[in-house]
Coordinates of C-alpha atoms in Angstrom, one line a residue:
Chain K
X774 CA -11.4 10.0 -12.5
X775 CA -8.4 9.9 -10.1
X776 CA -5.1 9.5 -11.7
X777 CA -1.6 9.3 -10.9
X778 CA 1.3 9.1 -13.0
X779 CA 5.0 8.6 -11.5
X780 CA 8.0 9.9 -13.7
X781 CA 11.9 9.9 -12.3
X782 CA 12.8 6.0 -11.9
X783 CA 16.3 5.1 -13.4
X784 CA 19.7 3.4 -12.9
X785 CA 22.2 5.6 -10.3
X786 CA 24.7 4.8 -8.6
X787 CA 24.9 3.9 -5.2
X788 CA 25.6 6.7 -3.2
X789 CA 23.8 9.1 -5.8
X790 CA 20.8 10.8 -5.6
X791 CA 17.5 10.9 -7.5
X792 CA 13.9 12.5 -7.6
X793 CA 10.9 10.9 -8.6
X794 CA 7.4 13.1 -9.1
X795 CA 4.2 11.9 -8.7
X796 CA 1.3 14.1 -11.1
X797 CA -2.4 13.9 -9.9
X798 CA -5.5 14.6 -11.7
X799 CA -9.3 14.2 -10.9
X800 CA -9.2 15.1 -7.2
X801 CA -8.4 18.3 -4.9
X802 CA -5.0 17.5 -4.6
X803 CA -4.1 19.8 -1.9
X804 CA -6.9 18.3 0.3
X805 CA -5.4 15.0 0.7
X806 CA -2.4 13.6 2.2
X807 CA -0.3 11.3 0.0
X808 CA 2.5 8.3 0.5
X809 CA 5.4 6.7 -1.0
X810 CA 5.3 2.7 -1.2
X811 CA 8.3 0.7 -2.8
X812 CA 8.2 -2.5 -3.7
X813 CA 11.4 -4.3 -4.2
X814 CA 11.6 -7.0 -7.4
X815 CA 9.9 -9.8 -6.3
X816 CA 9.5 -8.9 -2.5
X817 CA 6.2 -7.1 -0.8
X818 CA 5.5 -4.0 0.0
X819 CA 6.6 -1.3 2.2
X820 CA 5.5 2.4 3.2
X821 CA 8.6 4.7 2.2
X822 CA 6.7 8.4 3.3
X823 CA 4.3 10.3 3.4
X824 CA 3.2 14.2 3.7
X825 CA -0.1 15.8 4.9
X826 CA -2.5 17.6 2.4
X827 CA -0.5 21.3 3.2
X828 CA 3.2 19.8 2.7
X829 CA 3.4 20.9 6.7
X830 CA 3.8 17.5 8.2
X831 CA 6.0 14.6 7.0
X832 CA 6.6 11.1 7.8
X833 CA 9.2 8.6 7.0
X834 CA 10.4 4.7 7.0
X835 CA 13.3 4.3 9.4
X836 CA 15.0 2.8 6.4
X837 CA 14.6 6.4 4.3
X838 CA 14.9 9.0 7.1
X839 CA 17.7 11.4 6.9
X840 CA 18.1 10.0 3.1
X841 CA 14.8 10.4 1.7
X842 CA 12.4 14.1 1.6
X843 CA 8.9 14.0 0.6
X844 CA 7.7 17.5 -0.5
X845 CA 4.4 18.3 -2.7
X846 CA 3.5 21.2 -4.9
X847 CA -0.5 22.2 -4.4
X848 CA -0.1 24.6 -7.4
X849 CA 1.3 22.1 -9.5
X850 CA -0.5 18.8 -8.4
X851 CA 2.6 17.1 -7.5
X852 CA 4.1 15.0 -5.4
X853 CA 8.0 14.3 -5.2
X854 CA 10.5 12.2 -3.6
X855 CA 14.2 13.3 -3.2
X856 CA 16.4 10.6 -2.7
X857 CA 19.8 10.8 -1.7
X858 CA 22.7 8.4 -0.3
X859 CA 21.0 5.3 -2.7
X860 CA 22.0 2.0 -1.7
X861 CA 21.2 -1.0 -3.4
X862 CA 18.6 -2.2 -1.0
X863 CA 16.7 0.8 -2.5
X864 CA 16.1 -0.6 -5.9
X865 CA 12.4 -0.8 -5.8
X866 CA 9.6 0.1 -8.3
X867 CA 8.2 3.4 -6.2
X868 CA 4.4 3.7 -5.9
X869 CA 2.7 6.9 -5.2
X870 CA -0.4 6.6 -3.5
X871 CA -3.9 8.7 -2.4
X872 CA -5.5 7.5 0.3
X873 CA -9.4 6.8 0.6
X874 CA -10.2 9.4 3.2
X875 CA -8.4 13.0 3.1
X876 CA -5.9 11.6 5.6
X877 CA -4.5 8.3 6.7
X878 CA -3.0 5.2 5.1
X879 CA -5.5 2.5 3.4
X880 CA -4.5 3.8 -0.4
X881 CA -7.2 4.0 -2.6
X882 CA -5.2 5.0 -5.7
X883 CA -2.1 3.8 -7.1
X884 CA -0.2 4.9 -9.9
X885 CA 1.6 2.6 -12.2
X886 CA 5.1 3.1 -10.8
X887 CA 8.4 3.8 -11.4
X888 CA 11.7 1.6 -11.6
X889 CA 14.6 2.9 -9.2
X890 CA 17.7 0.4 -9.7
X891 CA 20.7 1.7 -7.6
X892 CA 23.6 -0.1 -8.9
X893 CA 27.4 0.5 -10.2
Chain S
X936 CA 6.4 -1.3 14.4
X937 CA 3.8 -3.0 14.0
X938 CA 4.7 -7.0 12.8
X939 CA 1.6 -8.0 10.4
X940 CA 1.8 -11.8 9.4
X941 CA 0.0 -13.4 7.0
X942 CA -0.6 -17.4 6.7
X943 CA -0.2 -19.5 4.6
X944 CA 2.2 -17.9 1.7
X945 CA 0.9 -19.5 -0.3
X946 CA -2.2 -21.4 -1.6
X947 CA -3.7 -23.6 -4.6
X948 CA -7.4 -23.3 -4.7
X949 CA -9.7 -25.5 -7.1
X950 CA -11.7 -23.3 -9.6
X951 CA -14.9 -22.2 -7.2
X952 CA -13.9 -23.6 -3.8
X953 CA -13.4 -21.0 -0.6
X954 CA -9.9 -19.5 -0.1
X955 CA -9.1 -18.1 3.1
X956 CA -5.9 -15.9 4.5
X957 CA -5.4 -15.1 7.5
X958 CA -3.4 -12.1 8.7
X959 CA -2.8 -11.7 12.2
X960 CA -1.1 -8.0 14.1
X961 CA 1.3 -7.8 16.5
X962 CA -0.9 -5.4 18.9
X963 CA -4.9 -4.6 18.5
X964 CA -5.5 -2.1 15.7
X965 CA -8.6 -1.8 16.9
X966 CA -9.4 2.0 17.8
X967 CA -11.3 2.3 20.9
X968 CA -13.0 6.0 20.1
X969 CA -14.8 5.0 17.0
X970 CA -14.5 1.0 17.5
X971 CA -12.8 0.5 14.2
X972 CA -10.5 -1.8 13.0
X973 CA -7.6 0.2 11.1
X974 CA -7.1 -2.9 8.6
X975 CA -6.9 -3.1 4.8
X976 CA -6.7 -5.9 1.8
X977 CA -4.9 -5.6 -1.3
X978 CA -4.6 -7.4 -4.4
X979 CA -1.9 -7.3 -6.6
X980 CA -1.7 -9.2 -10.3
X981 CA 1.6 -9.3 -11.9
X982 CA 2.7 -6.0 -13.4
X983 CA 0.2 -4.0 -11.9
X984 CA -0.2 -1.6 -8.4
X985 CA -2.2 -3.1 -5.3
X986 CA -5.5 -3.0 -5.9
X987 CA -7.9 -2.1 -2.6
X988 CA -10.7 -4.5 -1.8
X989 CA -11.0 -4.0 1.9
X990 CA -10.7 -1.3 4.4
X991 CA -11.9 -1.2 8.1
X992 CA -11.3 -5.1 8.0
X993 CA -14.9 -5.8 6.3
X994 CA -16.0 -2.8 4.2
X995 CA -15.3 -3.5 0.7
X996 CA -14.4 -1.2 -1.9
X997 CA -16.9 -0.2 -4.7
X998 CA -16.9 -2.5 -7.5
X999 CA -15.3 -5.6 -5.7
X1000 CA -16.9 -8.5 -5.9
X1001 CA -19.1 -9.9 -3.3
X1002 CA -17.0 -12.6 -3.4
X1003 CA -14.8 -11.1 -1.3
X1004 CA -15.4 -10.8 2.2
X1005 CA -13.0 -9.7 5.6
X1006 CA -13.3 -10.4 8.8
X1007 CA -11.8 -10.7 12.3
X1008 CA -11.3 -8.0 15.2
X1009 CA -8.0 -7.0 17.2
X1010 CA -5.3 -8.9 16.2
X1011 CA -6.8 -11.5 13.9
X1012 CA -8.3 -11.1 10.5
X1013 CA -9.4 -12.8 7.3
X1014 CA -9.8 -12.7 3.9
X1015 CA -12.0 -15.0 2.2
X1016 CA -12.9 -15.7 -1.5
X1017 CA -16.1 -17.8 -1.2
X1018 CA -15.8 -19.1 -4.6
X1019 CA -12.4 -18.7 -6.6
X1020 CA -12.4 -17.3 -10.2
X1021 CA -9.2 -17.6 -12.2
X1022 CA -9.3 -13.9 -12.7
X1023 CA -8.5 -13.8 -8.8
X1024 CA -5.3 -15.3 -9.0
X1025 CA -3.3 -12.4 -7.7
X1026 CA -0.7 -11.8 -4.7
X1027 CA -2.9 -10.2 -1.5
X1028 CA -1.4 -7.9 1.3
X1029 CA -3.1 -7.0 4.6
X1030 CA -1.8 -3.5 5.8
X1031 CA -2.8 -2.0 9.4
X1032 CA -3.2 1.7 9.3
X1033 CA -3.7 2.3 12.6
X1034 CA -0.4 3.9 13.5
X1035 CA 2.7 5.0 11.5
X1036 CA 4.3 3.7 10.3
X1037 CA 1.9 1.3 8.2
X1038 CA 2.7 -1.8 7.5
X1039 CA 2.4 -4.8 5.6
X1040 CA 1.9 -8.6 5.4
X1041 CA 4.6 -10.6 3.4
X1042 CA 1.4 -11.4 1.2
X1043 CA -0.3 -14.7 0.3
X1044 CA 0.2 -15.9 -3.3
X1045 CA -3.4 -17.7 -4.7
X1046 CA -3.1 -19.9 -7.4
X1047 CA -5.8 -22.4 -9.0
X1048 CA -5.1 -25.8 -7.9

């Protein structure tokens, strides 16, 4: 069985930095590329980045780029967002997500999610 | 980007009636080479992650009801729930994945009327 599990989320500052990881279980993790999706309280979704199966390609949001790193650990099954430069329009609960195929974007697999809140 | 909009945002439906969304693109997500459409459906109920019910516009997940069904081509698509259950009250989200970045409706809220 597929799982995920997001750890991380918390209350910083704006202008401060924070990293969320993303554990995986029941699937070659290397072989798959994953995503970041945020969701903002009360408000839809939206993609934040994602990173091939290798860690060798990454892709971002205009919104996170420059601010935001996506990076993966094959030997550890994990997945990890660095965020830096938080701003309040960042507050989100942050998804990790698998997708169906070993590539592209319809997500199978969710975790549960975790609560960023940028605020002073 | 690529502009998904969903109608309406939201909609009352009495216990077994049809509900219907519609989601339209802002170009064709439909991929010439394998003549797919690069569309997905989610559910989400309060609390939880999306759910996936739909990929490829029509092709539903395992374990989703038959209930369920998507359609459409190019830049219009639908979701319909041929006879609502109150366990489908839920927010739903079409997504194109055809390029990157992927992106979302604003959702449709179903409620029982």
């Amino acid at each position: 069985e597929v799982q995920l599990w997001e750890s991380g989320g918390g209350l910083v500052q704006p202008g401060g930095s924070l990293r969320l990881s993303c554990g995986a279980s029941g699937f070659t993790f290397s072989t798959y590329a994953m995503s970041w999706v945020r969701q903002a309280p009360g408000k839809g979704l939206e993609w934040v980045s994602g990173i091939s199966g290798s860690g060798g390609s990454t892709y971002y949001a205009d919104s996170t780029k420059g601010r935001f790193t996506i990076s993966r650990d094959n030997s550890k099954n994990t997945l990890y967002l660095q965020m830096s430069s938080l701003r309040a329009e960042d507050t989100a609960v942050y998804y990790c997500a698998k997708p169906r195929g070993r590539d592209g974007y319809n997500w199978g697999n969710w975790g549960q999610g975790t609560l960023v809140t940028v605020s002073s | 980007d690529i502009v998904m909009t969903q109608s309406p945002n939201s909609l009352a439906v009495s216990l077994g009636e049809r509900a219907t969304i519609n989601c339209k693109s802002s170009q064709s997500i439909l991929y010439s080479s394998d003549n797919k459409n690069y569309l997905a459906w989610y559910q989400q109920k309060p609390g939880q992650p999306p759910k996936l019910l739909i990929s490829w516009a029509s092709a539903r997940e395992s374990g989703v009801p038959d209930r369920f069904s998507g359609g459409g081509s190019r830049t219009e698509f639908t979701l319909t729930i041929s006879s609502l259950q109150a366990e489908d009250v839920a927010v739903y989200y079409c997504q194109q994945y055809y390029v990157t970045p992927p992106t979302f409706g604003q959702g449709t809220k179903v409620e029982i009327k």
